[in-house]
C-alpha positions as semicolon CSV with decimal commas, in nm:
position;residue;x (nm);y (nm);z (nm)
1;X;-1,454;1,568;-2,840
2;X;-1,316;1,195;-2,818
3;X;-1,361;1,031;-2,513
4;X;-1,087;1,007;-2,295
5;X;-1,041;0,688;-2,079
6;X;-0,945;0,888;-1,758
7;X;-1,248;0,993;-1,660
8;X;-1,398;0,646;-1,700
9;X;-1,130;0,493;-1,494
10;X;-1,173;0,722;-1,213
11;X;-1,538;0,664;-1,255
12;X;-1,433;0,286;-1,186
13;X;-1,264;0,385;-0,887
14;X;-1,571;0,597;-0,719
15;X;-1,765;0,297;-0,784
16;X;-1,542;0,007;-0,625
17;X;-1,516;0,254;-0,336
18;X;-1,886;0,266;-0,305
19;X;-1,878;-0,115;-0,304
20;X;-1,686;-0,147;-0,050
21;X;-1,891;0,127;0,135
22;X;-2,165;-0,078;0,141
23;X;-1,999;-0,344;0,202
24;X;-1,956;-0,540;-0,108
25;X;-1,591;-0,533;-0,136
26;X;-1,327;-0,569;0,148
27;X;-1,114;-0,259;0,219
28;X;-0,752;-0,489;0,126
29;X;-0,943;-0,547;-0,250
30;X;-1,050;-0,202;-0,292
31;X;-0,689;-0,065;-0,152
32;X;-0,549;-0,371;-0,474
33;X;-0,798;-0,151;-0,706
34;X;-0,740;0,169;-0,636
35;X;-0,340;0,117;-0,696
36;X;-0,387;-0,044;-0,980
37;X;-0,590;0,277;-1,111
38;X;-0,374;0,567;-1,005
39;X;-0,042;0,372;-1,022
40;X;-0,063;0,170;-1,343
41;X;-0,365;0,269;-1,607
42;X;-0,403;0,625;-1,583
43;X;-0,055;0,690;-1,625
44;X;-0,075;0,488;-1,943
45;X;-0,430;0,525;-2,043
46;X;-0,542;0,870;-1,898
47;X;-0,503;1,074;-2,200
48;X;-0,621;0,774;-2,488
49;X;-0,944;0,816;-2,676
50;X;-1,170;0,515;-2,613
51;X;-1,225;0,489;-2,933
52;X;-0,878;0,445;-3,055
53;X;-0,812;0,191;-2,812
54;X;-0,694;-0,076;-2,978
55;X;-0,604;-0,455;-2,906
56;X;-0,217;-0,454;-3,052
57;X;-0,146;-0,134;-2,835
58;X;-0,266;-0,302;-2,536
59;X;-0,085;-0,624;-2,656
60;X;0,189;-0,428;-2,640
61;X;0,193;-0,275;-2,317
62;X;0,088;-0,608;-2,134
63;X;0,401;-0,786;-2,276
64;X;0,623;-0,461;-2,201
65;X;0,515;-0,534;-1,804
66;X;0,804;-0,757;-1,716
67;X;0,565;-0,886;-1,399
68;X;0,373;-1,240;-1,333
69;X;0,063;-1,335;-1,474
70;X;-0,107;-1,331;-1,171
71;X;0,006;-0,897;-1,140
72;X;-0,094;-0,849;-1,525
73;X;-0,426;-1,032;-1,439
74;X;-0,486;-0,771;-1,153
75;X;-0,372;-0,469;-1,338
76;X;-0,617;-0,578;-1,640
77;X;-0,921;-0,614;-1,404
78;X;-1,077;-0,251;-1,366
79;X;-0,955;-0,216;-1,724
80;X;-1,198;-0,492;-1,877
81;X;-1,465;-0,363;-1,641
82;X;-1,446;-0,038;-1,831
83;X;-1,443;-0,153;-2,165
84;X;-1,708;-0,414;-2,097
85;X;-1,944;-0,124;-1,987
86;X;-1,875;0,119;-2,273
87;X;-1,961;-0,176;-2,469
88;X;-2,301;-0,253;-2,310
89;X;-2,348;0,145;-2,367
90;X;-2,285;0,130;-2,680
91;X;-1,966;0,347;-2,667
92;X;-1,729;0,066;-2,855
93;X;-1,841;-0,222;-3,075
94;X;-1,610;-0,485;-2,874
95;X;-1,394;-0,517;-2,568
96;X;-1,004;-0,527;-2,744
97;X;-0,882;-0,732;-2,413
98;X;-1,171;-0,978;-2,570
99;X;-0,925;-1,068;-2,863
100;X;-0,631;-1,097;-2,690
101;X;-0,535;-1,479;-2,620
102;X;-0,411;-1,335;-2,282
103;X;-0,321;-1,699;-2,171
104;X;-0,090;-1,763;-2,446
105;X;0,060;-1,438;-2,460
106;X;0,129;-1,453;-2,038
107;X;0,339;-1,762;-2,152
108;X;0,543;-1,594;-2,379
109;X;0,589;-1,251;-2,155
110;X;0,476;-1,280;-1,779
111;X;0,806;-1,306;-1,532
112;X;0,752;-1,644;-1,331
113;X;0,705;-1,600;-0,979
114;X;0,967;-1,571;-0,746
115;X;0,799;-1,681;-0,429
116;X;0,979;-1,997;-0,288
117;X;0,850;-2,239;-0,020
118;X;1,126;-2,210;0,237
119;X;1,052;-2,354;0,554
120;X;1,314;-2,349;0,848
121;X;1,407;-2,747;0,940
122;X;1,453;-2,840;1,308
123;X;1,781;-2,714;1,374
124;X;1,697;-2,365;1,246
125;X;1,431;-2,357;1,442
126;X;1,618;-2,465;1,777
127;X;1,882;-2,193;1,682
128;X;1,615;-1,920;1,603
129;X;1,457;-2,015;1,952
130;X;1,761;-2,034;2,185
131;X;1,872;-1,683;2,014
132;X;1,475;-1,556;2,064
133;X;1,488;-1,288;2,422
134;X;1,233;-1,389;2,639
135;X;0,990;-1,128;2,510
136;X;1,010;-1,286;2,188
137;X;1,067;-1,642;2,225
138;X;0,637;-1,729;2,293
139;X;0,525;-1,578;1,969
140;X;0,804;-1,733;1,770
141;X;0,731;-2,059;1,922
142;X;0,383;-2,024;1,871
143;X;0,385;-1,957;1,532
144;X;0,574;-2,241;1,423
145;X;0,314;-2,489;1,613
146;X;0,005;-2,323;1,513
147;X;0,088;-2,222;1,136
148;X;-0,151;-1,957;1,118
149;X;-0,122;-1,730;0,836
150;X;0,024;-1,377;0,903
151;X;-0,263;-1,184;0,966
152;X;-0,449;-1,423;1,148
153;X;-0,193;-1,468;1,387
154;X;-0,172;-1,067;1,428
155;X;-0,578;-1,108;1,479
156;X;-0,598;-1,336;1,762
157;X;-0,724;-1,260;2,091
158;X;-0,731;-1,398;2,408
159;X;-1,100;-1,455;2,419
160;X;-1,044;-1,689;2,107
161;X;-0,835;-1,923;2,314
162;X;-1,035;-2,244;2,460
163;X;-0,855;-2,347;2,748
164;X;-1,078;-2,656;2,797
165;X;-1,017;-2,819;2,459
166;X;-0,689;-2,658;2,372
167;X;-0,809;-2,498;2,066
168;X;-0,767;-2,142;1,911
169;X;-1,033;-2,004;1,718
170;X;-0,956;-1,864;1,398
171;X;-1,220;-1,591;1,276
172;X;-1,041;-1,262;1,182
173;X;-0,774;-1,160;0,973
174;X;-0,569;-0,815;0,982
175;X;-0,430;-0,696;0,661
176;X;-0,381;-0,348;0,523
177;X;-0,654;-0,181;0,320
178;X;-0,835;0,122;0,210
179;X;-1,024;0,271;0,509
180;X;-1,226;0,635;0,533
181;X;-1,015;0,700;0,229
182;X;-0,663;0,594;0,376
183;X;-0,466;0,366;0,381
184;X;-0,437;0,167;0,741
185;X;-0,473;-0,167;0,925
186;X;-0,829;-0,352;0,862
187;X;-1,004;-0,632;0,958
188;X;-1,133;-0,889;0,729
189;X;-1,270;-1,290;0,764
190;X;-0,985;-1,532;0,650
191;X;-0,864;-1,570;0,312
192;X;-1,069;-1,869;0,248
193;X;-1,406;-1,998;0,398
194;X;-1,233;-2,283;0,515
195;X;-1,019;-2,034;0,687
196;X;-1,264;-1,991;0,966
197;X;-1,160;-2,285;1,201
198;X;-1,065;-2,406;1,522
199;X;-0,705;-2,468;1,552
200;X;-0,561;-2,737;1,789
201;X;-0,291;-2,638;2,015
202;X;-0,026;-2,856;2,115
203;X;0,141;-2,847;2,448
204;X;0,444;-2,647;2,333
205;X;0,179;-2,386;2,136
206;X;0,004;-2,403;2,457
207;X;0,313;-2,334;2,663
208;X;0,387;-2,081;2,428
209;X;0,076;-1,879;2,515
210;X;0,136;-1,919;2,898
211;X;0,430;-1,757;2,881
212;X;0,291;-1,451;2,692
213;X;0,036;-1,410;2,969
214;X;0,263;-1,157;3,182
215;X;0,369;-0,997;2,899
216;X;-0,027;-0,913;2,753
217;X;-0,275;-1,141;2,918
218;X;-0,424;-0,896;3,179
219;X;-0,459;-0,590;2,901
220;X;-0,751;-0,870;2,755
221;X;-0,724;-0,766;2,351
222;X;-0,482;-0,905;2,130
223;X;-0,244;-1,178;2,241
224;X;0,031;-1,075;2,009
225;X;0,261;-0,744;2,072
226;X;0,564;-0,574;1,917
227;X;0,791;-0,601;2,230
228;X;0,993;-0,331;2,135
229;X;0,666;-0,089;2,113
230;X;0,453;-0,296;2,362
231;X;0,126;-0,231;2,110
232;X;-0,035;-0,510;1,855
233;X;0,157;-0,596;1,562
234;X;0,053;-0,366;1,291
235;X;0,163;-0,569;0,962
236;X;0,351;-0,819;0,808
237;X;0,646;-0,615;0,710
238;X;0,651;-0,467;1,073
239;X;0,699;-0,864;1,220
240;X;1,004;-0,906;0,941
241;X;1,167;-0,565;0,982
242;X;1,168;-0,548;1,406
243;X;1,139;-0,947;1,449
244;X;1,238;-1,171;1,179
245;X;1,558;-1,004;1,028
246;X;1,729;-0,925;1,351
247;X;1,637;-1,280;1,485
248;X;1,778;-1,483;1,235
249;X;2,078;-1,245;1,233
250;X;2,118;-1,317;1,626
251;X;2,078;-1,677;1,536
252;X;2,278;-1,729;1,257
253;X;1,972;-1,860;1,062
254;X;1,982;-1,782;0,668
255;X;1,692;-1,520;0,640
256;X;1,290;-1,597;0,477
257;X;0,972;-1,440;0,490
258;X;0,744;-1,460;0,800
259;X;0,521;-1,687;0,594
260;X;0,771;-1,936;0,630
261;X;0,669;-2,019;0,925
262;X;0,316;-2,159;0,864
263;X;0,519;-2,354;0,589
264;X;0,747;-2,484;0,844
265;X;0,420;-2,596;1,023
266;X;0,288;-2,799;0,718
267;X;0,606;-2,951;0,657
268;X;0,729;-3,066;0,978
269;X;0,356;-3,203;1,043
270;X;0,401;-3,377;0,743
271;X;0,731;-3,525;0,784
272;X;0,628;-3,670;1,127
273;X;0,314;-3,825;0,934
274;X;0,029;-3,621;0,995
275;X;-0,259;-3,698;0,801
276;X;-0,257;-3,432;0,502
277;X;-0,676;-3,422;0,505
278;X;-0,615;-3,324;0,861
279;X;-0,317;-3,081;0,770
């Protein structure tokens, strides 16, 4: 009987979810994985002798995808690391994604990117601030003077505050992953290494955070709360649905992405001459 590729993909699966048992992959790139798997290549591949695998069908289906290069990229990842192990057991004489120019072809066929840098100039951000209730107004503040990245803001504590030197440490980052087999809020490091930092606070970021103290200072965890539930934000999409959409609506403010605001960060910073190494 020929071999079928779905077994081999979900063998891929068991093993990236015994990587990141053991801690060699991070729950957010093992949840990336595992819905690339079930929602993308064994719906296509499931059923498709290995052996008959070849590079013009694939060629096919990656230029039918009508996504960017960087999704086509991820959605080709646990693919090539099956192919490149039935090759080193001998199952297939070459890799077919080997003799695809993939770069070339992503020119012709990948959809660019939408994703725009937005940021929110000074009189948006007045507007969004006068409309902000009081319960809001410190974490929108905030945000736009620190710049932190959505989950890192979500992560911070108030034991990662330093009072003395007006700093915030940065050192954890909440994003949603693959945990004990389901899907739910995890904890990771920062994006980056560099991510790991001390971020200086200036006196409206710092005024910012004294005026969340009655709201969440004395329950000692997280700094940040959903007002409307009175618990830690839980995601990005949470901040945009019960925050960021009504806000701007209040305000009259033409709606973007949370992530906007650490953009509006660098490029206010910028405009008023900050040194970009320092940026």
């Amino acid at each position: 009987q020929p071999l079928l590729l779905g077994p081999l993909l979900k063998a891929q699966k068991s093993l990236y979810e015994k990587q990141a048992e053991n801690g060699n992959m991070s729950a957010s790139t093992l949840l990336g994985y595992v819905k690339v798997i079930e929602n993308d290549l064994l719906p296509k591949w499931e059923n498709t002798a290995l052996d008959v695998l070849s590079q013009a069908d694939l060629r096919l289906w990656i230029s039918s995808m009508d996504v960017t290069a960087k999704t086509v990229r991820n959605r080709l990842t646990p693919l090539r690391s099956v192919l490149d192990d039935a090759v080193n057991d001998e199952l297939i004489t070459f890799n077919p994604l080997d003799r695809i120019k993939l770069g070339k072809l992503l020119k012709q066929t990948a959809k660019k990117s939408e994703y725009v840098v937005d940021p929110f100039d000074r009189d948006e951000v007045a507007a969004l601030l006068k409309a902000a209730r009081a319960d809001e107004k410190p974490f929108v503040e905030f945000w736009f003077e620190a710049g932190l990245r959505p989950g890192e803001i979500m992560a911070v504590s108030w034991q990662t505050v330093d009072w003395v030197h007006s700093r915030l440490r940065i050192e954890d980052n909440i994003v949603t992953g693959m945990l004990d087999g389901k899907i739910q809020q995890v904890h990771k490091k920062p994006k980056t290494d560099a991510g790991t930092r001390d971020v200086d606070l200036s006196a409206r970021a710092l005024q910012a955070l004294q005026a969340q103290k009655s709201f969440t200072f004395l329950a000692g965890g997280r700094i940040w709360h959903d007002p409307r539930k009175n618990t830690p934000w839980e995601s990005e999409s949470q901040i945009r649905k019960s925050l960021c959409e009504p806000l701007c609506k209040r305000a009259g403010v033409r709606y973007r992405n949370p992530y906007q605001a650490r953009h509006t960060f660098a490029s206010t910073h910028l405009t008023d001459g900050a040194n970009p190494f320092w940026m």
